[in-house]
Structures are given as structure tokens and as C-alpha cells.
Short mmCIF file of N, CA and C in Angstrom, two decimals:
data_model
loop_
_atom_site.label_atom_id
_atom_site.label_comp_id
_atom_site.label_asym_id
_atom_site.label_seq_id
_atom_site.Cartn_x
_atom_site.Cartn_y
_atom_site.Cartn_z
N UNK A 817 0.85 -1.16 0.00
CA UNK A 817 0.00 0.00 0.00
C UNK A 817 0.91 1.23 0.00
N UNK A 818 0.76 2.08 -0.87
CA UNK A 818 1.42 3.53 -0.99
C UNK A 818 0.37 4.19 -0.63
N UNK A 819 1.01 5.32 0.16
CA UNK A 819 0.07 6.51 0.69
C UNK A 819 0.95 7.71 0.74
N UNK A 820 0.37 8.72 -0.19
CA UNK A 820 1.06 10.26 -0.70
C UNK A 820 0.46 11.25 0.47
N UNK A 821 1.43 12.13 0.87
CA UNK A 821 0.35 13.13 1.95
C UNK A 821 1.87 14.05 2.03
N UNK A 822 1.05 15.19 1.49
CA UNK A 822 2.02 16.78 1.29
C UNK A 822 3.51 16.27 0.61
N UNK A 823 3.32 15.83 -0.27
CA UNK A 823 4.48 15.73 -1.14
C UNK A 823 5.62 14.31 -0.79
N UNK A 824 5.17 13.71 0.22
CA UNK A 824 5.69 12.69 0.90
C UNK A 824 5.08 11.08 0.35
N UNK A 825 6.37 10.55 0.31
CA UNK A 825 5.80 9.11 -0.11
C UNK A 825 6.03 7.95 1.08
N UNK A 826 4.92 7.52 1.64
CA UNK A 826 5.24 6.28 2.79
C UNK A 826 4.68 4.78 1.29
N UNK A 827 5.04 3.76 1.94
CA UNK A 827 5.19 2.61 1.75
C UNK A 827 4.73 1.97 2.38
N UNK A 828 3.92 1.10 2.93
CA UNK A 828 3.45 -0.02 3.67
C UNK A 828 3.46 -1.25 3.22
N UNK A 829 4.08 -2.25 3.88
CA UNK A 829 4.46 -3.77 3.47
C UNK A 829 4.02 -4.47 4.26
N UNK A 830 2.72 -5.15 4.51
CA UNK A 830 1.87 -6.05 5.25
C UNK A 830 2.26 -6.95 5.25
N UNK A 831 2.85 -8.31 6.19
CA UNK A 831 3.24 -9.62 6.10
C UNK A 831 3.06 -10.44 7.53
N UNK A 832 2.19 -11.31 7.30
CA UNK A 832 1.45 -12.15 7.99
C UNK A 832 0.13 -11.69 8.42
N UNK A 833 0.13 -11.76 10.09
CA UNK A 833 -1.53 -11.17 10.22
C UNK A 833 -2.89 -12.02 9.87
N UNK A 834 -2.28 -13.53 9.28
CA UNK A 834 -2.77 -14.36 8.62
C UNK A 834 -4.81 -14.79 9.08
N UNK A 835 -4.38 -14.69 10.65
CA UNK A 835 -5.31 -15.26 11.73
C UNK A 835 -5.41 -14.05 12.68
N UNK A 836 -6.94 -14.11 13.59
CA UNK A 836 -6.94 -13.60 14.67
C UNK A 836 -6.16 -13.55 15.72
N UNK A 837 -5.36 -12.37 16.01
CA UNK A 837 -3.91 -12.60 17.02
C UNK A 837 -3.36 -13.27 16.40
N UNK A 838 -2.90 -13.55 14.78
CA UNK A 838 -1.48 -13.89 14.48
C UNK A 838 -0.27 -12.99 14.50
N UNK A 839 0.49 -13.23 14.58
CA UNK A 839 2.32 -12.50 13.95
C UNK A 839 2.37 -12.02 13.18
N UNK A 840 2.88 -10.91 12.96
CA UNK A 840 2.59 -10.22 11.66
C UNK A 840 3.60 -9.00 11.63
N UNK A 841 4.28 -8.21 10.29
CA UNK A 841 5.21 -7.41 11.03
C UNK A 841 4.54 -6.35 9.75
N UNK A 842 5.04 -5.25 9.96
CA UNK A 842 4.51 -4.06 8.91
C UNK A 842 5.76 -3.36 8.77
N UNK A 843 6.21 -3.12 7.17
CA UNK A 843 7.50 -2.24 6.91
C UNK A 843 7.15 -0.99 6.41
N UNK A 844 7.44 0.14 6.97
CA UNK A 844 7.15 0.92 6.54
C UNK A 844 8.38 1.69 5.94
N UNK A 845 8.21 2.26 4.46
CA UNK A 845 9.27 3.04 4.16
C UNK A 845 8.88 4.37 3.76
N UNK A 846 9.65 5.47 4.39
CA UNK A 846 9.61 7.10 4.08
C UNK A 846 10.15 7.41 3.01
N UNK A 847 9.90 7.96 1.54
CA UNK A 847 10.40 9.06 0.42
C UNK A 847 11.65 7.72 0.44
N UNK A 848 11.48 6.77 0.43
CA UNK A 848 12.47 5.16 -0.04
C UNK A 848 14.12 5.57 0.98
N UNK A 849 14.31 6.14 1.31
CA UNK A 849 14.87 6.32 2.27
C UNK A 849 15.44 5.52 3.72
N UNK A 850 13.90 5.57 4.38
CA UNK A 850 14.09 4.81 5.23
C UNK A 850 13.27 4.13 5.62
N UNK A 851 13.43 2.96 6.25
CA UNK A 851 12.12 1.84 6.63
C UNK A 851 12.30 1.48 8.17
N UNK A 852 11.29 1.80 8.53
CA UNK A 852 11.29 0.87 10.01
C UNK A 852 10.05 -0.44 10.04
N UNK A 853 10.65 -1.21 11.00
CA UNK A 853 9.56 -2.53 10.92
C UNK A 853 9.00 -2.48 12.38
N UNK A 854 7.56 -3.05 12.31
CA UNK A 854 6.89 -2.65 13.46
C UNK A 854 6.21 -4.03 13.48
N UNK A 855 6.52 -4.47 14.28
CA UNK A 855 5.91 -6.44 14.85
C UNK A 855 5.30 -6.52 15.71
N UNK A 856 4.31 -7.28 15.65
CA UNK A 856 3.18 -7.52 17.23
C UNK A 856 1.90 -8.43 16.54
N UNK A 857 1.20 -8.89 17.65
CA UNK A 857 0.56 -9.76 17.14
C UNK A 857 -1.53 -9.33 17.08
N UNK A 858 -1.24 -7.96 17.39
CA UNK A 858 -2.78 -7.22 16.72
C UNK A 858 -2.61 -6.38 15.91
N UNK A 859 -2.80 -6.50 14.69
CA UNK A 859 -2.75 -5.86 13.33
C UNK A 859 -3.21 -4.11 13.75
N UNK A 860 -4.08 -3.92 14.22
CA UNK A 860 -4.77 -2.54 14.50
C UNK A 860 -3.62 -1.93 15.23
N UNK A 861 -3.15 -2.57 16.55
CA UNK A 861 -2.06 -2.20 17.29
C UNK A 861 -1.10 -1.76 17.06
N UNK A 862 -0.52 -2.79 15.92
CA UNK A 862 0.87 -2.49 15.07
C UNK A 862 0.55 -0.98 14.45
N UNK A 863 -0.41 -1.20 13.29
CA UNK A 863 -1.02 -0.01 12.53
C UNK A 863 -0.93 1.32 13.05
N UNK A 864 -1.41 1.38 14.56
CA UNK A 864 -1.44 2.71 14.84
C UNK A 864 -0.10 2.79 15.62
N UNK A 865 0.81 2.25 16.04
CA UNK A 865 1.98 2.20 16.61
C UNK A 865 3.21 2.44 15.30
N UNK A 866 2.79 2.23 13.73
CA UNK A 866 3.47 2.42 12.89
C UNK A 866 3.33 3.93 12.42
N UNK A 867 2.23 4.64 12.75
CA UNK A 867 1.31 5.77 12.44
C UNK A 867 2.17 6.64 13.22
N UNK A 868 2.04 6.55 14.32
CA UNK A 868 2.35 7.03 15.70
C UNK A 868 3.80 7.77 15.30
N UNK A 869 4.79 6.76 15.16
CA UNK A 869 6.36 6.61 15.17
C UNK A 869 6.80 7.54 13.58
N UNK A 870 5.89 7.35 13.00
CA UNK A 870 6.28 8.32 11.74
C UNK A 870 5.90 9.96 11.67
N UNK A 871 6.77 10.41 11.08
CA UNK A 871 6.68 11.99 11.68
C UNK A 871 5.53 12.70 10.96
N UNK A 872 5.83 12.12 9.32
CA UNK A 872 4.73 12.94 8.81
C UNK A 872 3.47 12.26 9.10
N UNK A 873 3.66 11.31 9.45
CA UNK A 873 1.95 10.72 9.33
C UNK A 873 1.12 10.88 10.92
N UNK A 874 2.27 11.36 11.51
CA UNK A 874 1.35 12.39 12.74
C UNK A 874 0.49 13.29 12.75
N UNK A 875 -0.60 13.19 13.66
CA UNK A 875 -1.56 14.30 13.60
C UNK A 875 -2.99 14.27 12.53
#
């Protein structure tokens, strides 16, 4: 999933998540730059904890 917001390009890389409370990790990459990976085993959790940690996608 790509998502554009004020001239900025994030990346989202979904992998696993398969099942209710499965493992699952989310990569996120900034303007290809940089990626951080965010792991846990509630998809919503991860999601907004990946949201959270990124600068532009604050607020």
C-alpha cells in the first residue's frame, strides 16, 4: 500500500496477520529512504503504533 500526503511518499508492506492474534510485522518506508519494521501480534495495534512513530503521518 502507498500513501502520498504533502508531497511525501510512505510505503506499507503487510506480512502475515494471517489469523486472529497472528504475527505479523509491517515495513514501513519514508520518500524510499528509510524503513522501520513494526511487529506484534494485533494488526490494529501495530497499525497505529506504525502511524504514531512516523513523523509525517502524525496528527
Amino acid at each position: 500500500m502507498v500513501l502520498f500526503k504533502d508531497k511525501q511518499v510512505y510505503n506499507f508492506m503487510i506480512v502475515g496477520f494471517d489469523e486472529k492474534n497472528a504475527y505479523g510485522e509491517i515495513y514501513l518506508t519514508e520518500n524510499d529512504c528509510k524503513t522501520s519494521i513494526f511487529r506484534g501480534s494485533d494488526v490494529k495495534e501495530v497499525i497505529r503504533l506504525a502511524k504514531k512513530e512516523s513523523c509525517g503521518l502524525r496528527g
